[in-house]
Amino acid sequence: MNDVSLITQGAEGRVFNAKFLGKNVIIKHRFKKTYRHPDLDDYLTKERIKAEVKSLVRCRMVGINVPALYDVNLHASEIVMENLDDAIQARKFIYERKADRSEVLGIGKEIGAVLAKLHSNDIVHGDLTTSNILIRPSSEKPIVYLIDFGLSYVSDKIEDKAVDLYVLERAVSSTHPDSDGFLEVLWEAYREKGGKKLNSVLLKLDEVRTRGRKKLCFG
Amino acid sequence: MTIIIGMEGSANKIGIGILKNGEILSNPRKTYITPPGLGFIPSETAKHHQGCVLEILDEALREANVSLKEVDAIAFTKGPGMAAPLLTVALVARTLSLMWNIPLIGVNHCIGHIEMARAITGANNPTVLYVSGGNTQVIAYLEKKYRIFGETIDIAVGNCLDRFARILMLSNDPSPGYNIEKLAEKGKKLLTLPYCVKGMDVSFSGILSFLEERANNLLKKGEYTKEDLCFSLQETIFAMLVETTERAMAHCGSSEVLICGGVGCNKRLQSMMNTMCEERCGRLYATDERFCIDNGAMIAQAGYLMFKCGITTSLKDSWVTQRFRTDDVLVTWRDD
């Protein structure tokens, strides 16, 4: 591997541009986080790489758009993935198209459908934010990609899926306070695609919400 | 010249601070300390506050060399917090307001922490980790509100520490968290504890139950010392907090972190956060126990910013509330 250059430092690690077998790829390197105890760091880093790799493959098998996985090196804490360089973060997409409401709502609908597919296959992402959803422009409608599966896991529990959506809801309302209607179309598409089974997740979401709001906060 | 009195008593600390044009003239405080193994009950905490509020007021005025006639506004904690202690302080604030004809300003406690810490450290627009006995939030300012990006989905980090101190029967003087911190410095052996992070949210109740079930047994068998358990708890829960703060920074594109709230004066938490910041070329802002732990000056500081924007609270609106979200407050005093 050569021509390695840093793209960004996310919360999970550093992301580099590189060449791999002649392809443009990105390398995600989970470097040692010296702030935490070495044993804990080692454990978490390994767990997250495994979680990410497993979910990327699982998503790919069921037709959810994720970057293709090319290589894993647990020892070096690196994974090599497809470079989606023409895709942008949903966060950026929403900021840039603030004026075009229908385009933003259109994206909400696409995201809702993808999440329904994710949860129908019992994959819980664990860190759904508009930074971890990518939008790739295409001649028809834009394509939604999911990334950053480090906190993901497999579960068929309604509770886990509802919390997954709650995390997204909170991230959206904090990051995009003026995106009226975005979450509504997202839930609608989720319900539509998910059918009866996922409708119960949305009902559970109501319960999770009141838990958050009712929390005592003093001190 | 603007003189503001700030009155705080939402939990087991009661404090009154006096600010002149934003400069702290005095900031006395008293803490209601319960015996080892016990927490503080609202009604008894209120009694404690009732017993010393006037004495602290006297002390604050004397030290600041200010008379009530000169005061422009009285800021008090409107919430969130425990009802009985909040009521005690609000009652005194209202009485002073009526007797001396001074306007009131109801302040959100969390906003008080953030604004005090910003004023002391000079941090401009940081990602804020607000950690205390009742609160655990990762906050960032966006479009006139302090928005909550992450928070605990069950108990607060300080509550987890306090309750763990009760399991070990540690002293509550000066605070359970301080005594855990001191013991943890001597701990070496890491016990694997549940590690629960959900995106930018955290959960501590599982860790606490895990320890409630096992701590005394582990000590009895001699596998771990009290020091090891304090060490393990701190290493685990602080790693969770630093991780979620880092995730919020990455999401918001921010490079500054500000820690506030009572748990924020923990040196180990500060040092872990500082290392994380260095690893991403960011900067940490933190303060010490004078300003991290609940105090009157922080309420006065938030009150001062509100007063400059023309915000006061009428007598009929001077009620208090146990639940008052950080993101409920419109931050009119910031223009960015």
Coordinates of C-alpha atoms in Angstrom, one line a residue:
Chain A
M1 CA 0.0 0.0 0.0
N2 CA 1.3 3.4 -0.8
D3 CA 0.1 7.0 -1.5
V4 CA -1.6 7.0 1.9
S5 CA -3.1 10.4 3.0
L6 CA -5.2 11.3 5.9
I7 CA -8.8 12.3 5.1
T8 CA -10.3 12.8 8.5
Q9 CA -10.1 11.8 12.1
G10 CA -13.5 10.5 13.2
A11 CA -14.4 9.5 16.7
E12 CA -13.5 5.9 16.0
G13 CA -10.2 6.4 14.3
R14 CA -8.3 7.9 11.4
V15 CA -9.5 7.5 7.8
F16 CA -6.9 7.5 5.0
N17 CA -7.0 7.5 1.2
A18 CA -4.9 4.8 -0.2
K19 CA -4.3 2.4 -3.1
F20 CA -5.0 -1.3 -2.6
L21 CA -4.5 -3.8 -5.5
G22 CA -4.7 -0.9 -7.9
K23 CA -8.0 0.4 -6.5
N24 CA -8.7 3.7 -4.7
V25 CA -9.7 2.7 -1.2
I26 CA -10.0 4.1 2.2
I27 CA -8.3 2.6 5.3
K28 CA -9.9 3.0 8.6
H29 CA -7.3 2.8 11.4
R30 CA -8.4 2.5 14.9
F31 CA -5.3 3.9 16.6
K32 CA -4.5 3.2 20.3
K33 CA -6.5 5.6 22.4
T34 CA -4.0 6.3 25.2
Y35 CA -6.6 8.1 27.3
R36 CA -8.1 4.7 28.3
H37 CA -6.7 1.8 30.1
P38 CA -4.7 -0.4 27.6
D39 CA -6.7 -3.5 28.4
L40 CA -10.0 -1.7 27.9
D41 CA -8.7 -0.1 24.8
D42 CA -7.5 -3.4 23.3
Y43 CA -10.8 -5.0 24.1
L44 CA -13.0 -2.2 22.7
T45 CA -10.9 -1.8 19.5
K46 CA -11.1 -5.5 18.7
E47 CA -14.8 -5.7 19.5
R48 CA -15.5 -2.7 17.3
I49 CA -13.5 -3.9 14.3
K50 CA -15.3 -7.3 14.5
A51 CA -18.7 -5.6 14.8
E52 CA -18.0 -3.4 11.9
V53 CA -16.7 -6.1 9.6
K54 CA -19.6 -8.5 10.5
S55 CA -22.2 -5.9 9.9
L56 CA -20.7 -4.7 6.6
V57 CA -20.8 -8.2 5.3
R58 CA -24.3 -8.8 6.7
C59 CA -25.6 -5.6 5.1
R60 CA -24.1 -6.4 1.8
M61 CA -25.7 -9.9 1.8
V62 CA -29.2 -8.4 2.3
G63 CA -28.7 -5.6 -0.2
I64 CA -28.2 -2.6 2.0
N65 CA -25.7 -0.1 0.5
V66 CA -22.5 -0.1 2.5
P67 CA -18.8 0.3 1.4
A68 CA -17.4 -2.9 0.1
L69 CA -15.0 -4.5 2.5
Y70 CA -11.7 -5.4 1.0
D71 CA -9.4 -6.4 3.8
V72 CA -9.2 -6.7 7.6
N73 CA -6.1 -6.6 9.7
L74 CA -7.0 -7.1 13.4
H75 CA -3.4 -6.9 14.5
A76 CA -2.9 -3.5 12.9
S77 CA -6.4 -2.4 13.8
E78 CA -7.2 -1.6 10.2
I79 CA -9.9 -2.3 7.7
V80 CA -9.7 -1.5 4.0
M81 CA -12.9 -0.4 2.3
E82 CA -14.4 0.9 -0.9
N83 CA -13.9 4.6 -1.4
L84 CA -17.2 6.3 -1.8
D85 CA -15.6 9.6 -2.8
D86 CA -18.6 10.9 -4.7
A87 CA -20.9 10.5 -1.7
I88 CA -21.4 13.2 1.0
Q89 CA -22.6 13.0 4.5
A90 CA -26.3 13.4 5.0
R91 CA -25.5 16.1 7.5
K92 CA -23.8 18.2 4.8
F93 CA -26.5 17.3 2.3
I94 CA -29.2 18.7 4.6
Y95 CA -27.2 21.8 5.4
E96 CA -26.5 22.5 1.8
R97 CA -30.1 22.0 0.7
K98 CA -31.8 23.8 3.5
A99 CA -33.8 25.8 0.9
D100 CA -34.9 22.8 -1.1
R101 CA -37.4 21.2 1.3
S102 CA -38.6 18.5 -1.1
E103 CA -35.1 17.3 -1.7
V104 CA -34.4 17.0 2.0
L105 CA -37.7 15.2 2.6
G106 CA -37.0 12.9 -0.3
I107 CA -33.8 11.9 1.4
G108 CA -35.7 11.3 4.7
K109 CA -37.9 8.9 2.9
E110 CA -34.9 7.0 1.4
I111 CA -33.2 6.8 4.8
G112 CA -36.4 5.5 6.4
A113 CA -36.6 2.7 3.9
V114 CA -33.0 1.7 4.4
L115 CA -33.4 1.6 8.1
A116 CA -36.4 -0.6 7.8
K117 CA -34.4 -3.0 5.8
L118 CA -31.6 -2.9 8.3
H119 CA -33.9 -3.6 11.2
S120 CA -35.9 -6.2 9.3
N121 CA -32.6 -8.1 9.1
D122 CA -32.0 -7.7 12.8
I123 CA -29.0 -5.4 12.4
V124 CA -28.8 -2.6 15.0
H125 CA -26.4 0.2 13.9
G126 CA -25.8 1.7 17.3
D127 CA -24.7 5.1 16.2
L128 CA -27.1 6.5 13.7
T129 CA -26.4 10.1 13.0
T130 CA -26.5 12.2 9.9
S131 CA -22.7 11.9 9.9
N132 CA -22.9 8.1 9.5
I133 CA -25.4 8.2 6.6
L134 CA -24.0 9.0 3.2
I135 CA -25.8 10.3 0.2
R136 CA -24.5 9.3 -3.3
P137 CA -26.0 11.3 -6.1
S138 CA -27.3 9.4 -9.1
S139 CA -29.2 10.1 -12.3
E140 CA -32.4 8.8 -10.7
K141 CA -32.9 9.3 -7.0
P142 CA -29.9 9.7 -4.6
I143 CA -28.6 6.5 -3.0
V144 CA -28.3 6.1 0.7
Y145 CA -25.2 4.4 2.2
L146 CA -24.7 3.5 5.8
I147 CA -21.2 3.6 7.4
D148 CA -19.4 3.3 10.7
F149 CA -20.7 0.1 12.1
G150 CA -18.3 0.0 15.1
L151 CA -21.2 0.0 17.6
S152 CA -23.4 -2.3 15.7
Y153 CA -24.7 -5.7 16.7
V154 CA -27.3 -8.3 15.8
S155 CA -30.5 -8.3 17.7
D156 CA -34.1 -9.1 17.2
K157 CA -35.3 -7.1 20.2
I158 CA -37.8 -4.4 19.6
E159 CA -36.2 -2.4 22.4
D160 CA -32.8 -2.4 20.7
K161 CA -34.2 -1.2 17.4
A162 CA -36.3 1.5 19.1
V163 CA -33.2 2.9 20.9
D164 CA -31.4 2.8 17.6
L165 CA -34.1 5.1 16.1
Y166 CA -34.1 7.2 19.3
V167 CA -30.4 7.9 18.9
L168 CA -31.0 9.0 15.3
E169 CA -34.0 11.2 16.3
R170 CA -31.9 13.0 19.0
A171 CA -29.0 13.5 16.6
V172 CA -31.3 14.9 13.9
S173 CA -33.2 17.2 16.2
S174 CA -29.9 18.6 17.7
T175 CA -28.0 18.8 14.5
H176 CA -30.8 20.0 12.2
P177 CA -33.3 21.9 14.4
D178 CA -35.0 23.5 11.4
S179 CA -35.6 20.3 9.4
D180 CA -39.4 20.2 10.0
G181 CA -41.1 17.1 8.6
F182 CA -37.8 15.3 8.0
L183 CA -38.2 12.7 10.8
E184 CA -41.9 12.4 10.0
V185 CA -41.3 11.2 6.5
L186 CA -38.5 9.1 7.7
W187 CA -40.8 7.2 10.2
E188 CA -43.5 7.0 7.6
A189 CA -41.2 5.3 5.1
Y190 CA -39.8 3.1 7.9
R191 CA -43.4 2.0 8.8
E192 CA -44.3 1.5 5.2
K193 CA -41.3 -0.7 4.4
G194 CA -41.1 -2.4 7.7
G195 CA -44.7 -3.6 7.9
K196 CA -46.3 -4.9 11.1
K197 CA -43.1 -6.1 12.7
L198 CA -41.4 -2.8 12.6
N199 CA -44.6 -0.9 13.5
S200 CA -44.0 -2.2 17.0
V201 CA -40.6 -0.6 17.0
L202 CA -42.2 2.8 16.4
L203 CA -44.6 2.2 19.2
K204 CA -41.7 1.3 21.5
L205 CA -39.9 4.5 20.4
D206 CA -42.7 6.5 22.0
E207 CA -42.0 4.8 25.2
V208 CA -38.2 5.3 24.9
R209 CA -38.8 9.0 24.3
T210 CA -40.8 9.6 27.5
R211 CA -38.0 7.8 29.4
G212 CA -35.5 10.4 28.1
R213 CA -37.7 13.4 28.7
K214 CA -38.7 12.3 32.2
K215 CA -35.2 11.9 33.4
L216 CA -34.4 13.9 36.5
C217 CA -31.6 16.4 36.0
F218 CA -30.2 18.3 38.8
G219 CA -26.8 18.6 40.6
Chain B
M1 CA -22.2 49.0 37.0
T2 CA -24.3 45.9 37.4
I3 CA -24.4 43.9 40.6
I4 CA -26.1 40.5 40.5
I5 CA -26.7 38.1 43.4
G6 CA -26.9 34.4 42.4
M7 CA -28.6 31.9 44.7
E8 CA -28.2 28.2 44.2
G9 CA -29.6 25.3 46.2
S10 CA -30.9 22.7 43.8
A11 CA -29.2 19.7 45.5
N12 CA -27.1 19.3 48.6
K13 CA -25.0 22.4 48.2
I14 CA -26.3 25.9 49.0
G15 CA -24.3 28.8 47.7
I16 CA -24.7 32.5 47.1
G17 CA -22.4 34.5 44.8
I18 CA -22.2 38.2 44.1
L19 CA -21.0 39.5 40.7
K20 CA -20.1 43.0 39.8
N21 CA -20.0 43.5 36.0
G22 CA -19.2 39.8 35.7
E23 CA -16.4 39.8 38.2
I24 CA -16.9 37.5 41.3
L25 CA -16.8 39.5 44.5
S26 CA -17.8 36.6 46.8
N27 CA -19.1 33.0 46.5
P28 CA -19.6 31.3 49.8
R29 CA -21.1 27.8 49.9
K30 CA -22.1 25.1 52.3
T31 CA -22.6 21.4 51.7
Y32 CA -25.1 19.1 53.4
I33 CA -23.0 16.0 54.3
T34 CA -24.7 12.8 55.2
P35 CA -23.1 9.8 57.1
P36 CA -21.3 7.1 55.0
G37 CA -23.8 4.8 53.3
L38 CA -26.5 7.4 53.1
G39 CA -27.6 9.7 50.4
F40 CA -29.3 13.1 50.9
I41 CA -33.1 13.2 51.3
P42 CA -34.9 16.2 49.8
S43 CA -36.8 17.3 52.9
E44 CA -33.7 17.0 55.1
T45 CA -31.6 18.8 52.5
A46 CA -34.1 21.6 52.5
K47 CA -34.0 21.9 56.3
H48 CA -30.2 22.2 56.0
H49 CA -30.5 25.0 53.5
Q50 CA -33.2 26.8 55.6
G51 CA -30.8 26.7 58.5
C52 CA -27.9 28.4 56.8
V53 CA -29.2 30.4 53.9
L54 CA -29.3 33.7 55.7
E55 CA -25.9 33.2 57.3
I56 CA -24.5 32.5 53.8
L57 CA -26.2 35.6 52.4
D58 CA -24.7 37.7 55.1
E59 CA -21.3 36.2 54.4
A60 CA -21.6 36.9 50.7
L61 CA -22.7 40.5 51.2
R62 CA -20.0 41.2 53.8
E63 CA -17.2 39.6 51.7
A64 CA -18.3 41.5 48.6
N65 CA -18.8 44.7 50.6
V66 CA -22.1 45.2 48.9
S67 CA -25.5 46.2 50.4
L68 CA -28.8 44.9 49.1
K69 CA -29.7 48.4 48.0
E70 CA -27.0 48.4 45.4
V71 CA -28.1 45.0 43.9
D72 CA -29.6 45.2 40.4
A73 CA -31.1 41.7 40.2
I74 CA -31.4 38.5 42.2
A75 CA -30.8 35.4 40.1
F76 CA -32.0 32.1 41.6
T77 CA -32.1 28.5 40.4
K78 CA -35.5 27.8 38.8
G79 CA -34.5 24.2 38.1
P80 CA -33.8 21.4 37.5
G81 CA -33.2 20.0 40.9
M82 CA -34.9 18.6 44.0
A83 CA -38.2 20.4 44.8
A84 CA -37.8 21.1 48.5
P85 CA -34.3 22.6 48.3
L86 CA -35.2 24.6 45.2
L87 CA -38.3 26.0 47.0
T88 CA -36.3 27.0 50.0
V89 CA -33.9 29.2 48.0
A90 CA -36.6 30.6 45.7
L91 CA -38.6 31.7 48.7
V92 CA -35.6 33.6 50.1
A93 CA -35.0 35.2 46.7
R94 CA -38.6 36.3 46.4
T95 CA -38.6 37.8 49.8
L96 CA -35.5 39.8 49.2
S97 CA -36.9 40.9 45.8
L98 CA -40.1 42.2 47.5
M99 CA -38.4 43.8 50.4
W100 CA -35.8 45.7 48.4
N101 CA -37.7 46.0 45.2
I102 CA -35.1 44.1 43.2
P103 CA -36.0 42.2 40.0
L104 CA -35.8 38.4 39.9
I105 CA -34.2 36.2 37.3
G106 CA -35.0 32.5 37.2
V107 CA -32.0 30.6 35.9
N108 CA -31.6 27.1 34.5
H109 CA -29.0 25.3 36.6
C110 CA -27.3 23.6 33.7
I111 CA -27.0 26.9 31.8
G112 CA -25.4 28.3 35.0
H113 CA -22.7 25.6 34.9
I114 CA -22.0 26.2 31.2
E115 CA -21.9 30.0 31.3
M116 CA -19.7 30.0 34.5
A117 CA -17.3 27.6 32.9
R118 CA -17.2 29.6 29.7
A119 CA -16.5 32.8 31.6
I120 CA -13.7 31.3 33.7
T121 CA -11.9 29.4 31.0
G122 CA -12.6 31.8 28.1
A123 CA -13.7 28.8 25.9
N124 CA -15.6 30.3 23.0
N125 CA -17.8 27.6 21.4
P126 CA -16.8 24.3 22.9
T127 CA -18.4 20.9 23.0
V128 CA -19.6 20.7 26.6
L129 CA -19.5 17.7 28.8
Y130 CA -21.8 18.4 31.8
V131 CA -21.3 15.8 34.5
S132 CA -22.8 15.9 37.9
G133 CA -24.8 14.0 40.5
G134 CA -28.0 14.5 38.6
N135 CA -26.9 15.2 35.0
T136 CA -24.8 13.7 32.3
Q137 CA -25.0 15.5 29.0
V138 CA -22.9 16.2 25.9
I139 CA -23.9 19.6 24.7
A140 CA -23.1 21.9 21.8
Y141 CA -24.4 25.3 21.0
L142 CA -26.3 25.7 17.7
E143 CA -28.7 28.4 16.7
K144 CA -29.6 30.0 20.0
K145 CA -29.8 26.8 22.0
Y146 CA -27.5 24.6 24.0
R147 CA -28.5 21.4 22.2
I148 CA -28.1 18.0 23.9
F149 CA -26.3 15.6 21.6
G150 CA -25.7 12.8 24.1
E151 CA -26.8 12.0 27.6
T152 CA -27.3 9.3 30.0
I153 CA -30.3 7.1 29.3
D154 CA -30.7 6.2 32.9
I155 CA -28.8 7.5 35.9
A156 CA -26.2 10.3 36.0
V157 CA -22.5 9.6 36.3
G158 CA -22.3 11.4 39.7
N159 CA -25.2 9.3 40.9
C160 CA -23.4 6.2 39.9
L161 CA -20.3 7.3 41.8
D162 CA -22.3 8.4 44.9
R163 CA -24.1 5.1 45.1
F164 CA -21.0 3.1 44.6
A165 CA -19.4 5.1 47.4
R166 CA -22.3 4.0 49.6
I167 CA -21.7 0.3 48.7
L168 CA -18.1 0.7 49.9
M169 CA -19.3 2.8 52.9
L170 CA -16.9 5.6 51.9
S171 CA -17.2 9.0 53.6
N172 CA -19.4 11.7 52.0
D173 CA -17.0 14.4 53.2
P174 CA -16.1 16.5 51.3
S175 CA -17.9 14.4 48.6
P176 CA -18.2 10.7 47.7
G177 CA -16.7 11.3 44.3
Y178 CA -13.6 13.0 45.8
N179 CA -13.0 10.0 48.0
I180 CA -13.4 7.6 45.1
E181 CA -10.9 9.7 43.2
K182 CA -8.3 9.5 46.0
L183 CA -8.7 5.7 46.4
A184 CA -8.6 5.2 42.6
E185 CA -5.2 6.8 42.5
K186 CA -3.8 3.7 44.3
G187 CA -5.8 1.1 42.4
K188 CA -4.0 -1.1 39.9
K189 CA -6.1 -4.1 38.9
L190 CA -8.8 -3.5 36.4
L191 CA -12.0 -5.4 36.8
T192 CA -13.9 -5.8 33.6
L193 CA -17.2 -3.9 33.9
P194 CA -20.1 -3.5 31.5
Y195 CA -19.2 -0.8 29.0
C196 CA -22.4 0.8 27.6
V197 CA -22.3 3.4 24.9
K198 CA -25.1 4.0 22.4
G199 CA -24.0 6.5 19.9
M200 CA -23.5 9.7 21.9
D201 CA -25.6 8.3 24.8
V202 CA -24.3 6.4 27.8
S203 CA -25.9 4.1 30.4
F204 CA -24.6 3.6 33.9
S205 CA -27.3 1.6 35.7
G206 CA -25.9 -1.7 34.4
I207 CA -22.5 -1.0 35.8
L208 CA -24.0 0.0 39.2
S209 CA -26.1 -3.2 39.5
F210 CA -23.1 -5.3 38.4
L211 CA -21.1 -3.8 41.3
E212 CA -23.9 -3.9 43.8
E213 CA -24.1 -7.6 43.2
R214 CA -20.4 -8.4 43.3
A215 CA -18.3 -5.6 45.0
N216 CA -18.6 -6.9 48.6
N217 CA -17.9 -10.5 47.5
L218 CA -14.8 -9.5 45.5
L219 CA -13.5 -7.6 48.5
K220 CA -14.2 -10.4 50.9
K221 CA -12.4 -12.9 48.7
G222 CA -9.5 -10.6 48.5
E223 CA -9.5 -10.6 44.7
Y224 CA -9.8 -6.9 44.4
T225 CA -9.1 -4.1 46.9
K226 CA -11.4 -1.1 47.4
E227 CA -8.8 0.9 45.5
D228 CA -8.9 -1.5 42.6
L229 CA -12.7 -1.2 42.4
C230 CA -12.7 2.6 42.5
F231 CA -10.0 2.5 39.8
S232 CA -11.9 0.1 37.6
L233 CA -15.1 2.1 38.0
Q234 CA -13.4 5.4 37.1
E235 CA -11.5 4.0 34.2
T236 CA -14.6 2.5 32.7
I237 CA -17.2 5.3 33.1
F238 CA -14.8 8.1 32.2
A239 CA -13.7 6.2 29.1
M240 CA -17.4 6.1 28.1
L241 CA -17.7 9.9 28.7
V242 CA -14.6 10.7 26.8
E243 CA -15.7 8.5 23.9
T244 CA -19.1 10.0 23.6
T245 CA -17.6 13.5 23.9
E246 CA -15.2 12.7 21.1
R247 CA -18.1 11.3 19.0
A248 CA -20.0 14.6 19.4
M249 CA -16.9 16.6 18.5
A250 CA -16.4 14.6 15.3
H251 CA -20.1 14.9 14.5
C252 CA -20.2 18.7 15.1
G253 CA -16.7 19.4 13.7
S254 CA -15.6 21.0 17.0
S255 CA -12.0 21.0 18.4
E256 CA -12.7 22.4 21.9
V257 CA -14.1 20.6 25.0
L258 CA -15.3 22.2 28.1
I259 CA -16.0 20.1 31.2
C260 CA -18.4 21.4 33.8
G261 CA -20.5 20.1 36.7
G262 CA -19.4 18.5 40.0
V263 CA -17.8 15.4 38.5
G264 CA -15.9 17.8 36.2
C265 CA -13.3 18.6 38.8
N266 CA -12.1 14.9 38.9
K267 CA -8.5 15.1 37.8
R268 CA -8.5 11.7 36.2
L269 CA -11.4 12.6 34.0
Q270 CA -9.7 15.9 33.1
S271 CA -6.5 14.1 32.2
M272 CA -8.2 11.5 30.0
M273 CA -10.2 14.2 28.2
N274 CA -7.0 16.2 27.7
T275 CA -5.2 13.2 26.1
M276 CA -8.2 12.6 23.8
C277 CA -8.0 16.3 22.8
E278 CA -4.3 16.2 22.2
E279 CA -4.8 13.1 20.0
R280 CA -7.1 15.1 17.7
C281 CA -5.2 18.5 18.0
G282 CA -8.0 19.9 20.1
R283 CA -8.1 21.8 23.4
L284 CA -9.6 21.1 26.8
Y285 CA -11.0 23.7 29.1
A286 CA -11.7 22.7 32.7
T287 CA -12.1 24.4 36.0
D288 CA -11.6 23.4 39.6
E289 CA -13.9 22.6 42.4
R290 CA -14.7 26.2 43.2
F291 CA -16.7 26.6 39.9
C292 CA -17.4 22.9 38.9
I293 CA -19.3 22.2 42.0
D294 CA -22.6 23.9 42.4
N295 CA -22.2 27.5 43.6
G296 CA -24.0 30.8 43.7
A297 CA -21.7 32.7 41.3
M298 CA -22.6 30.4 38.4
I299 CA -26.3 31.4 38.8
A300 CA -25.3 35.0 39.1
Q301 CA -23.2 34.7 35.9
A302 CA -26.1 33.2 33.8
G303 CA -28.4 35.8 35.5
Y304 CA -25.9 38.6 34.5
L305 CA -26.0 37.5 30.8
M306 CA -29.8 37.3 30.9
F307 CA -30.1 40.7 32.7
K308 CA -28.0 42.4 30.0
C309 CA -30.5 41.1 27.4
G310 CA -33.3 42.6 29.4
I311 CA -34.6 39.3 30.8
T312 CA -36.2 39.3 34.3
T313 CA -38.7 37.0 35.9
S314 CA -42.0 38.4 37.3
L315 CA -43.1 37.3 40.8
K316 CA -45.9 35.2 39.4
D317 CA -43.4 33.3 37.1
S318 CA -40.9 32.8 39.9
W319 CA -42.0 29.2 40.5
V320 CA -39.4 26.4 40.5
T321 CA -39.4 23.1 38.6
Q322 CA -37.7 19.8 39.1
R323 CA -37.5 19.2 35.4
F324 CA -36.1 21.9 33.2
R325 CA -34.1 20.8 30.1
T326 CA -30.9 22.5 29.0
D327 CA -32.4 22.8 25.5
D328 CA -35.5 24.5 26.8
V329 CA -33.7 27.8 27.2
L330 CA -33.5 30.3 24.4
V331 CA -29.9 31.6 24.5
T332 CA -30.7 35.2 23.6
W333 CA -27.3 36.5 24.9
R334 CA -25.2 34.7 22.3
D335 CA -25.0 36.1 18.8
D336 CA -23.0 33.3 17.1

